[in-house]
Amino acid sequence: MRFRWLLIMLLLAAGAAAKGRDVSLAQNQVLLTERHEGWGKARCQACHVLSLIHKNAPHIRGIVRDKGFDTCTGCHGDNGTGARRPCLVCHNDRDLPLSPLQTGTHTHDFDRFEDRPLTDQDCLVCHQAADMDGVWERNVDLTRIPDATGLADPYRHESEFCLRCHNRDHQQPGFALRGLDYRDPLIAIEDDWRHIDTHGYPKGSGQRTYAGLRSPYQYPEVLACTECHAMHGTDNPKLIIDDSRKGAFLLPFRDAGIPVRVFSDIGDYSQLCVLCHQMETPVEDALIDTGNGLYGVHQVGTNCTLCHTHGRAAQVGL
């Protein structure tokens, strides 16, 4: 009898410990599956103690403690309950203003005809199972979307994620890019991006096509679409970055938040181009400040597109 009572006490103690144990590793797959002991239960607090979870994830432990159990389904899924998955409960301008920076009136909201703030559902299209560990990994933090063959192969380059929707012949169900001209970059970019000067695979055998890049950019460099295009918020209708913190990810000064003026009546993109381009032998007015504290491009204040065309498969896009 005494042995049986002791066994019961040990089992109860083990159960209590299990309820408070830290099961969050904040790495790789964090979505719960049917293997979860509490699968199908809607109340996380029935098994988990808020003050004890996420000991191995100190970078999110504080905000989870402050926001409470409303944050659970955002990272860990609905646990088989069908509950809504919130993202903006933490990722907003007040709590995590830089993760990501969401300023600007235009976003990648999957609606070409309306500008609206991103919703939780918009986030989950691209970040279905992000591990929230603070380290960007394209094959962990981006949703695995099928390629032209119908296979959800790993991404070899960040732009491959974009191209699995932005293409002519294998757009994703429910996210088709309708009503576009066959030449429109939104659908033609899969065919063109490898030939966009040094913004994709350079034309030819890797010969230099521009005279000068800021370190650490190198020739030939395969740049991601997000170097120049901001998904989470920008004041530019083409989603071109309006702040250096939203792109140009290799630059050491990007965190300074140098403003980038990219839309004007004359097509002056000087402040965007100068983030990465700096002529080795300045010509004409290439020593003139573009207005954001940098110099290195010429014809500042004029229409760049009169001579340079984004997407043209020729040297320097001329």
JSON list of C-alpha atoms in Angstrom, two decimals, residues 103-291:
[
{"chain": "A", "resi": 103, "resn": "THR", "atom": "CA", "xyz": [6.03, 51.92, -42.39]},
{"chain": "A", "resi": 104, "resn": "GLY", "atom": "CA", "xyz": [4.51, 53.10, -45.67]},
{"chain": "A", "resi": 105, "resn": "THR", "atom": "CA", "xyz": [1.14, 52.99, -47.36]},
{"chain": "A", "resi": 106, "resn": "HIS", "atom": "CA", "xyz": [1.88, 50.16, -49.82]},
{"chain": "A", "resi": 107, "resn": "THR", "atom": "CA", "xyz": [2.41, 46.51, -48.87]},
{"chain": "A", "resi": 108, "resn": "HIS", "atom": "CA", "xyz": [2.53, 43.09, -50.55]},
{"chain": "A", "resi": 109, "resn": "ASP", "atom": "CA", "xyz": [-1.10, 42.47, -49.66]},
{"chain": "A", "resi": 110, "resn": "PHE", "atom": "CA", "xyz": [-2.01, 40.30, -52.69]},
{"chain": "A", "resi": 111, "resn": "ASP", "atom": "CA", "xyz": [-4.46, 42.93, -53.93]},
{"chain": "A", "resi": 112, "resn": "ARG", "atom": "CA", "xyz": [-3.31, 45.01, -56.89]},
{"chain": "A", "resi": 113, "resn": "PHE", "atom": "CA", "xyz": [-6.27, 47.37, -56.70]},
{"chain": "A", "resi": 114, "resn": "GLU", "atom": "CA", "xyz": [-6.34, 48.26, -53.02]},
{"chain": "A", "resi": 115, "resn": "ASP", "atom": "CA", "xyz": [-3.83, 49.51, -50.47]},
{"chain": "A", "resi": 116, "resn": "ARG", "atom": "CA", "xyz": [-4.44, 48.19, -46.98]},
{"chain": "A", "resi": 117, "resn": "PRO", "atom": "CA", "xyz": [-2.37, 47.20, -43.96]},
{"chain": "A", "resi": 118, "resn": "LEU", "atom": "CA", "xyz": [-1.12, 43.62, -43.83]},
{"chain": "A", "resi": 119, "resn": "THR", "atom": "CA", "xyz": [-3.27, 41.16, -41.93]},
{"chain": "A", "resi": 120, "resn": "ASP", "atom": "CA", "xyz": [-2.37, 38.03, -39.99]},
{"chain": "A", "resi": 121, "resn": "GLN", "atom": "CA", "xyz": [-3.49, 35.94, -42.95]},
{"chain": "A", "resi": 122, "resn": "ASP", "atom": "CA", "xyz": [-1.20, 37.85, -45.32]},
{"chain": "A", "resi": 123, "resn": "CYS", "atom": "CA", "xyz": [1.75, 37.06, -43.07]},
{"chain": "A", "resi": 124, "resn": "LEU", "atom": "CA", "xyz": [0.97, 33.35, -43.05]},
{"chain": "A", "resi": 125, "resn": "VAL", "atom": "CA", "xyz": [1.00, 33.08, -46.84]},
{"chain": "A", "resi": 126, "resn": "CYS", "atom": "CA", "xyz": [4.76, 33.69, -46.87]},
{"chain": "A", "resi": 127, "resn": "HIS", "atom": "CA", "xyz": [5.72, 32.66, -43.33]},
{"chain": "A", "resi": 128, "resn": "GLN", "atom": "CA", "xyz": [3.63, 29.59, -42.62]},
{"chain": "A", "resi": 129, "resn": "ALA", "atom": "CA", "xyz": [6.11, 27.91, -40.28]},
{"chain": "A", "resi": 130, "resn": "ALA", "atom": "CA", "xyz": [8.82, 30.43, -39.35]},
{"chain": "A", "resi": 131, "resn": "ASP", "atom": "CA", "xyz": [10.86, 29.37, -36.32]},
{"chain": "A", "resi": 132, "resn": "MET", "atom": "CA", "xyz": [11.10, 32.87, -34.81]},
{"chain": "A", "resi": 133, "resn": "ASP", "atom": "CA", "xyz": [14.68, 32.41, -33.63]},
{"chain": "A", "resi": 134, "resn": "GLY", "atom": "CA", "xyz": [15.90, 35.76, -34.92]},
{"chain": "A", "resi": 135, "resn": "VAL", "atom": "CA", "xyz": [18.08, 34.19, -37.62]},
{"chain": "A", "resi": 136, "resn": "TRP", "atom": "CA", "xyz": [16.86, 34.49, -41.21]},
{"chain": "A", "resi": 137, "resn": "GLU", "atom": "CA", "xyz": [16.88, 31.13, -43.00]},
{"chain": "A", "resi": 138, "resn": "ARG", "atom": "CA", "xyz": [15.05, 31.08, -46.32]},
{"chain": "A", "resi": 139, "resn": "ASN", "atom": "CA", "xyz": [14.23, 27.36, -46.17]},
{"chain": "A", "resi": 140, "resn": "VAL", "atom": "CA", "xyz": [12.89, 27.65, -42.62]},
{"chain": "A", "resi": 141, "resn": "ASP", "atom": "CA", "xyz": [11.28, 31.07, -42.46]},
{"chain": "A", "resi": 142, "resn": "LEU", "atom": "CA", "xyz": [9.65, 31.07, -45.90]},
{"chain": "A", "resi": 143, "resn": "THR", "atom": "CA", "xyz": [6.67, 28.95, -46.90]},
{"chain": "A", "resi": 144, "resn": "ARG", "atom": "CA", "xyz": [7.66, 26.08, -49.20]},
{"chain": "A", "resi": 145, "resn": "ILE", "atom": "CA", "xyz": [5.82, 26.88, -52.45]},
{"chain": "A", "resi": 146, "resn": "PRO", "atom": "CA", "xyz": [5.82, 24.44, -55.41]},
{"chain": "A", "resi": 147, "resn": "ASP", "atom": "CA", "xyz": [8.09, 25.17, -58.37]},
{"chain": "A", "resi": 148, "resn": "ALA", "atom": "CA", "xyz": [7.40, 24.71, -62.10]},
{"chain": "A", "resi": 149, "resn": "THR", "atom": "CA", "xyz": [7.54, 20.92, -61.70]},
{"chain": "A", "resi": 150, "resn": "GLY", "atom": "CA", "xyz": [5.04, 20.94, -58.83]},
{"chain": "A", "resi": 151, "resn": "LEU", "atom": "CA", "xyz": [7.70, 20.03, -56.26]},
{"chain": "A", "resi": 152, "resn": "ALA", "atom": "CA", "xyz": [8.33, 22.03, -53.11]},
{"chain": "A", "resi": 153, "resn": "ASP", "atom": "CA", "xyz": [12.09, 21.89, -53.49]},
{"chain": "A", "resi": 154, "resn": "PRO", "atom": "CA", "xyz": [14.38, 23.94, -51.19]},
{"chain": "A", "resi": 155, "resn": "TYR", "atom": "CA", "xyz": [15.19, 27.48, -52.28]},
{"chain": "A", "resi": 156, "resn": "ARG", "atom": "CA", "xyz": [18.73, 27.92, -53.56]},
{"chain": "A", "resi": 157, "resn": "HIS", "atom": "CA", "xyz": [18.32, 31.68, -53.65]},
{"chain": "A", "resi": 158, "resn": "GLU", "atom": "CA", "xyz": [15.89, 34.00, -51.92]},
{"chain": "A", "resi": 159, "resn": "SER", "atom": "CA", "xyz": [14.56, 35.24, -55.26]},
{"chain": "A", "resi": 160, "resn": "GLU", "atom": "CA", "xyz": [13.38, 31.72, -56.08]},
{"chain": "A", "resi": 161, "resn": "PHE", "atom": "CA", "xyz": [10.67, 32.22, -53.48]},
{"chain": "A", "resi": 162, "resn": "CYS", "atom": "CA", "xyz": [9.38, 35.28, -55.33]},
{"chain": "A", "resi": 163, "resn": "LEU", "atom": "CA", "xyz": [9.63, 33.59, -58.74]},
{"chain": "A", "resi": 164, "resn": "ARG", "atom": "CA", "xyz": [7.39, 30.71, -57.74]},
{"chain": "A", "resi": 165, "resn": "CYS", "atom": "CA", "xyz": [4.49, 33.16, -57.93]},
{"chain": "A", "resi": 166, "resn": "HIS", "atom": "CA", "xyz": [5.89, 35.79, -60.29]},
{"chain": "A", "resi": 167, "resn": "ASN", "atom": "CA", "xyz": [6.07, 33.83, -63.54]},
{"chain": "A", "resi": 168, "resn": "ARG", "atom": "CA", "xyz": [4.18, 33.26, -66.76]},
{"chain": "A", "resi": 169, "resn": "ASP", "atom": "CA", "xyz": [3.21, 29.62, -66.66]},
{"chain": "A", "resi": 170, "resn": "HIS", "atom": "CA", "xyz": [3.11, 28.16, -63.14]},
{"chain": "A", "resi": 171, "resn": "GLN", "atom": "CA", "xyz": [1.48, 30.74, -60.90]},
{"chain": "A", "resi": 172, "resn": "GLN", "atom": "CA", "xyz": [0.09, 29.50, -57.60]},
{"chain": "A", "resi": 173, "resn": "PRO", "atom": "CA", "xyz": [-3.61, 28.62, -57.19]},
{"chain": "A", "resi": 174, "resn": "GLY", "atom": "CA", "xyz": [-5.43, 31.44, -55.50]},
{"chain": "A", "resi": 175, "resn": "PHE", "atom": "CA", "xyz": [-2.64, 33.93, -56.18]},
{"chain": "A", "resi": 176, "resn": "ALA", "atom": "CA", "xyz": [-2.71, 34.23, -59.96]},
{"chain": "A", "resi": 177, "resn": "LEU", "atom": "CA", "xyz": [-1.41, 37.52, -61.41]},
{"chain": "A", "resi": 178, "resn": "ARG", "atom": "CA", "xyz": [-4.28, 38.31, -63.73]},
{"chain": "A", "resi": 179, "resn": "GLY", "atom": "CA", "xyz": [-4.77, 40.94, -66.40]},
{"chain": "A", "resi": 180, "resn": "LEU", "atom": "CA", "xyz": [-1.08, 41.57, -67.07]},
{"chain": "A", "resi": 181, "resn": "ASP", "atom": "CA", "xyz": [0.64, 42.11, -70.38]},
{"chain": "A", "resi": 182, "resn": "TYR", "atom": "CA", "xyz": [2.91, 39.21, -71.34]},
{"chain": "A", "resi": 183, "resn": "ARG", "atom": "CA", "xyz": [5.89, 41.59, -71.07]},
{"chain": "A", "resi": 184, "resn": "ASP", "atom": "CA", "xyz": [4.96, 42.96, -67.66]},
{"chain": "A", "resi": 185, "resn": "PRO", "atom": "CA", "xyz": [7.88, 42.46, -65.24]},
{"chain": "A", "resi": 186, "resn": "LEU", "atom": "CA", "xyz": [5.48, 41.08, -62.61]},
{"chain": "A", "resi": 187, "resn": "ILE", "atom": "CA", "xyz": [5.11, 37.89, -64.65]},
{"chain": "A", "resi": 188, "resn": "ALA", "atom": "CA", "xyz": [8.09, 38.11, -67.03]},
{"chain": "A", "resi": 189, "resn": "ILE", "atom": "CA", "xyz": [10.67, 38.42, -64.28]},
{"chain": "A", "resi": 190, "resn": "GLU", "atom": "CA", "xyz": [11.31, 34.66, -63.99]},
{"chain": "A", "resi": 191, "resn": "ASP", "atom": "CA", "xyz": [12.56, 34.66, -67.57]},
{"chain": "A", "resi": 192, "resn": "ASP", "atom": "CA", "xyz": [14.46, 37.94, -67.26]},
{"chain": "A", "resi": 193, "resn": "TRP", "atom": "CA", "xyz": [16.01, 38.09, -63.80]},
{"chain": "A", "resi": 194, "resn": "ARG", "atom": "CA", "xyz": [19.09, 36.03, -64.67]},
{"chain": "A", "resi": 195, "resn": "HIS", "atom": "CA", "xyz": [19.95, 38.61, -67.32]},
{"chain": "A", "resi": 196, "resn": "ILE", "atom": "CA", "xyz": [19.32, 41.83, -65.41]},
{"chain": "A", "resi": 197, "resn": "ASP", "atom": "CA", "xyz": [22.85, 43.19, -65.66]},
{"chain": "A", "resi": 198, "resn": "THR", "atom": "CA", "xyz": [24.56, 42.23, -62.39]},
{"chain": "A", "resi": 199, "resn": "HIS", "atom": "CA", "xyz": [21.22, 42.21, -60.57]},
{"chain": "A", "resi": 200, "resn": "GLY", "atom": "CA", "xyz": [20.88, 38.57, -61.65]},
{"chain": "A", "resi": 201, "resn": "TYR", "atom": "CA", "xyz": [23.34, 36.26, -63.34]},
{"chain": "A", "resi": 202, "resn": "PRO", "atom": "CA", "xyz": [25.47, 38.69, -65.42]},
{"chain": "A", "resi": 203, "resn": "LYS", "atom": "CA", "xyz": [25.31, 38.46, -69.17]},
{"chain": "A", "resi": 204, "resn": "GLY", "atom": "CA", "xyz": [28.32, 36.72, -70.69]},
{"chain": "A", "resi": 205, "resn": "SER", "atom": "CA", "xyz": [31.21, 35.36, -68.68]},
{"chain": "A", "resi": 206, "resn": "GLY", "atom": "CA", "xyz": [31.11, 37.54, -65.60]},
{"chain": "A", "resi": 207, "resn": "GLN", "atom": "CA", "xyz": [32.64, 40.66, -67.07]},
{"chain": "A", "resi": 208, "resn": "ARG", "atom": "CA", "xyz": [32.09, 43.81, -65.09]},
{"chain": "A", "resi": 209, "resn": "THR", "atom": "CA", "xyz": [29.14, 45.84, -66.25]},
{"chain": "A", "resi": 210, "resn": "TYR", "atom": "CA", "xyz": [29.32, 48.79, -63.85]},
{"chain": "A", "resi": 211, "resn": "ALA", "atom": "CA", "xyz": [32.30, 50.89, -62.84]},
{"chain": "A", "resi": 212, "resn": "GLY", "atom": "CA", "xyz": [32.12, 50.75, -59.08]},
{"chain": "A", "resi": 213, "resn": "LEU", "atom": "CA", "xyz": [30.20, 49.10, -56.27]},
{"chain": "A", "resi": 214, "resn": "ARG", "atom": "CA", "xyz": [30.20, 49.81, -52.57]},
{"chain": "A", "resi": 215, "resn": "SER", "atom": "CA", "xyz": [31.82, 47.17, -50.42]},
{"chain": "A", "resi": 216, "resn": "PRO", "atom": "CA", "xyz": [30.96, 44.38, -49.73]},
{"chain": "A", "resi": 217, "resn": "TYR", "atom": "CA", "xyz": [29.00, 44.10, -53.02]},
{"chain": "A", "resi": 218, "resn": "GLN", "atom": "CA", "xyz": [31.07, 42.29, -55.64]},
{"chain": "A", "resi": 219, "resn": "TYR", "atom": "CA", "xyz": [31.01, 41.34, -59.31]},
{"chain": "A", "resi": 220, "resn": "PRO", "atom": "CA", "xyz": [29.23, 39.18, -60.26]},
{"chain": "A", "resi": 221, "resn": "GLU", "atom": "CA", "xyz": [26.59, 39.47, -57.54]},
{"chain": "A", "resi": 222, "resn": "VAL", "atom": "CA", "xyz": [23.24, 37.69, -57.64]},
{"chain": "A", "resi": 223, "resn": "LEU", "atom": "CA", "xyz": [20.98, 40.03, -55.72]},
{"chain": "A", "resi": 224, "resn": "ALA", "atom": "CA", "xyz": [17.70, 39.10, -54.12]},
{"chain": "A", "resi": 225, "resn": "CYS", "atom": "CA", "xyz": [14.54, 40.92, -55.19]},
{"chain": "A", "resi": 226, "resn": "THR", "atom": "CA", "xyz": [14.25, 42.21, -51.63]},
{"chain": "A", "resi": 227, "resn": "GLU", "atom": "CA", "xyz": [17.45, 44.21, -51.98]},
{"chain": "A", "resi": 228, "resn": "CYS", "atom": "CA", "xyz": [15.32, 46.87, -53.68]},
{"chain": "A", "resi": 229, "resn": "HIS", "atom": "CA", "xyz": [11.71, 45.82, -53.03]},
{"chain": "A", "resi": 230, "resn": "ALA", "atom": "CA", "xyz": [10.08, 46.03, -49.59]},
{"chain": "A", "resi": 231, "resn": "MET", "atom": "CA", "xyz": [7.29, 43.56, -48.87]},
{"chain": "A", "resi": 232, "resn": "HIS", "atom": "CA", "xyz": [6.08, 44.86, -45.51]},
{"chain": "A", "resi": 233, "resn": "GLY", "atom": "CA", "xyz": [5.61, 48.56, -46.18]},
{"chain": "A", "resi": 234, "resn": "THR", "atom": "CA", "xyz": [6.83, 51.40, -48.38]},
{"chain": "A", "resi": 235, "resn": "ASP", "atom": "CA", "xyz": [5.58, 54.67, -49.76]},
{"chain": "A", "resi": 236, "resn": "ASN", "atom": "CA", "xyz": [6.43, 53.57, -53.30]},
{"chain": "A", "resi": 237, "resn": "PRO", "atom": "CA", "xyz": [3.61, 51.94, -55.31]},
{"chain": "A", "resi": 238, "resn": "LYS", "atom": "CA", "xyz": [6.11, 49.56, -56.96]},
{"chain": "A", "resi": 239, "resn": "LEU", "atom": "CA", "xyz": [7.21, 48.43, -53.49]},
{"chain": "A", "resi": 240, "resn": "ILE", "atom": "CA", "xyz": [10.68, 49.92, -53.95]},
{"chain": "A", "resi": 241, "resn": "ILE", "atom": "CA", "xyz": [12.36, 50.55, -50.62]},
{"chain": "A", "resi": 242, "resn": "ASP", "atom": "CA", "xyz": [11.97, 54.02, -49.16]},
{"chain": "A", "resi": 243, "resn": "ASP", "atom": "CA", "xyz": [14.38, 53.45, -46.26]},
{"chain": "A", "resi": 244, "resn": "SER", "atom": "CA", "xyz": [17.79, 51.78, -46.32]},
{"chain": "A", "resi": 245, "resn": "ARG", "atom": "CA", "xyz": [16.76, 49.54, -43.42]},
{"chain": "A", "resi": 246, "resn": "LYS", "atom": "CA", "xyz": [14.25, 47.82, -45.69]},
{"chain": "A", "resi": 247, "resn": "GLY", "atom": "CA", "xyz": [16.80, 46.54, -48.22]},
{"chain": "A", "resi": 248, "resn": "ALA", "atom": "CA", "xyz": [20.44, 46.76, -49.33]},
{"chain": "A", "resi": 249, "resn": "PHE", "atom": "CA", "xyz": [21.09, 44.08, -46.73]},
{"chain": "A", "resi": 250, "resn": "LEU", "atom": "CA", "xyz": [24.84, 43.77, -47.27]},
{"chain": "A", "resi": 251, "resn": "LEU", "atom": "CA", "xyz": [25.61, 47.40, -46.51]},
{"chain": "A", "resi": 252, "resn": "PRO", "atom": "CA", "xyz": [27.19, 48.06, -43.11]},
{"chain": "A", "resi": 253, "resn": "PHE", "atom": "CA", "xyz": [25.45, 51.43, -42.80]},
{"chain": "A", "resi": 254, "resn": "ARG", "atom": "CA", "xyz": [21.93, 50.18, -43.57]},
{"chain": "A", "resi": 255, "resn": "ASP", "atom": "CA", "xyz": [20.84, 50.34, -39.93]},
{"chain": "A", "resi": 256, "resn": "ALA", "atom": "CA", "xyz": [21.37, 54.09, -39.98]},
{"chain": "A", "resi": 257, "resn": "GLY", "atom": "CA", "xyz": [18.09, 54.38, -41.85]},
{"chain": "A", "resi": 258, "resn": "ILE", "atom": "CA", "xyz": [19.25, 56.67, -44.66]},
{"chain": "A", "resi": 259, "resn": "PRO", "atom": "CA", "xyz": [16.07, 57.81, -46.41]},
{"chain": "A", "resi": 260, "resn": "VAL", "atom": "CA", "xyz": [15.68, 56.74, -50.01]},
{"chain": "A", "resi": 261, "resn": "ARG", "atom": "CA", "xyz": [13.62, 58.92, -52.33]},
{"chain": "A", "resi": 262, "resn": "VAL", "atom": "CA", "xyz": [12.51, 56.69, -55.16]},
{"chain": "A", "resi": 263, "resn": "PHE", "atom": "CA", "xyz": [9.42, 58.11, -56.78]},
{"chain": "A", "resi": 264, "resn": "SER", "atom": "CA", "xyz": [9.15, 61.41, -58.58]},
{"chain": "A", "resi": 265, "resn": "ASP", "atom": "CA", "xyz": [7.61, 62.86, -61.68]},
{"chain": "A", "resi": 266, "resn": "ILE", "atom": "CA", "xyz": [10.85, 62.51, -63.63]},
{"chain": "A", "resi": 267, "resn": "GLY", "atom": "CA", "xyz": [11.87, 59.00, -62.58]},
{"chain": "A", "resi": 268, "resn": "ASP", "atom": "CA", "xyz": [14.87, 60.04, -60.47]},
{"chain": "A", "resi": 269, "resn": "TYR", "atom": "CA", "xyz": [16.11, 56.90, -58.68]},
{"chain": "A", "resi": 270, "resn": "SER", "atom": "CA", "xyz": [19.47, 58.38, -57.67]},
{"chain": "A", "resi": 271, "resn": "GLN", "atom": "CA", "xyz": [19.00, 57.84, -53.94]},
{"chain": "A", "resi": 272, "resn": "LEU", "atom": "CA", "xyz": [18.17, 54.17, -54.51]},
{"chain": "A", "resi": 273, "resn": "CYS", "atom": "CA", "xyz": [21.00, 53.40, -56.94]},
{"chain": "A", "resi": 274, "resn": "VAL", "atom": "CA", "xyz": [23.60, 55.21, -54.85]},
{"chain": "A", "resi": 275, "resn": "LEU", "atom": "CA", "xyz": [23.08, 52.81, -51.94]},
{"chain": "A", "resi": 276, "resn": "CYS", "atom": "CA", "xyz": [25.08, 50.17, -53.83]},
{"chain": "A", "resi": 277, "resn": "HIS", "atom": "CA", "xyz": [26.69, 51.99, -56.77]},
{"chain": "A", "resi": 278, "resn": "GLN", "atom": "CA", "xyz": [29.72, 54.25, -56.42]},
{"chain": "A", "resi": 279, "resn": "MET", "atom": "CA", "xyz": [31.73, 55.08, -59.52]},
{"chain": "A", "resi": 280, "resn": "GLU", "atom": "CA", "xyz": [35.42, 54.24, -59.15]},
{"chain": "A", "resi": 281, "resn": "THR", "atom": "CA", "xyz": [36.34, 57.08, -61.50]},
{"chain": "A", "resi": 282, "resn": "PRO", "atom": "CA", "xyz": [33.71, 59.75, -60.92]},
{"chain": "A", "resi": 283, "resn": "VAL", "atom": "CA", "xyz": [32.52, 61.48, -64.06]},
{"chain": "A", "resi": 284, "resn": "GLU", "atom": "CA", "xyz": [30.46, 64.55, -64.67]},
{"chain": "A", "resi": 285, "resn": "ASP", "atom": "CA", "xyz": [28.45, 65.25, -61.51]},
{"chain": "A", "resi": 286, "resn": "ALA", "atom": "CA", "xyz": [29.08, 61.91, -59.74]},
{"chain": "A", "resi": 287, "resn": "LEU", "atom": "CA", "xyz": [30.51, 63.73, -56.71]},
{"chain": "A", "resi": 288, "resn": "ILE", "atom": "CA", "xyz": [27.22, 65.49, -56.04]},
{"chain": "A", "resi": 289, "resn": "ASP", "atom": "CA", "xyz": [25.26, 64.43, -52.96]},
{"chain": "A", "resi": 290, "resn": "THR", "atom": "CA", "xyz": [22.08, 62.70, -54.09]},
{"chain": "A", "resi": 291, "resn": "GLY", "atom": "CA", "xyz": [20.28, 64.14, -51.07]}
]
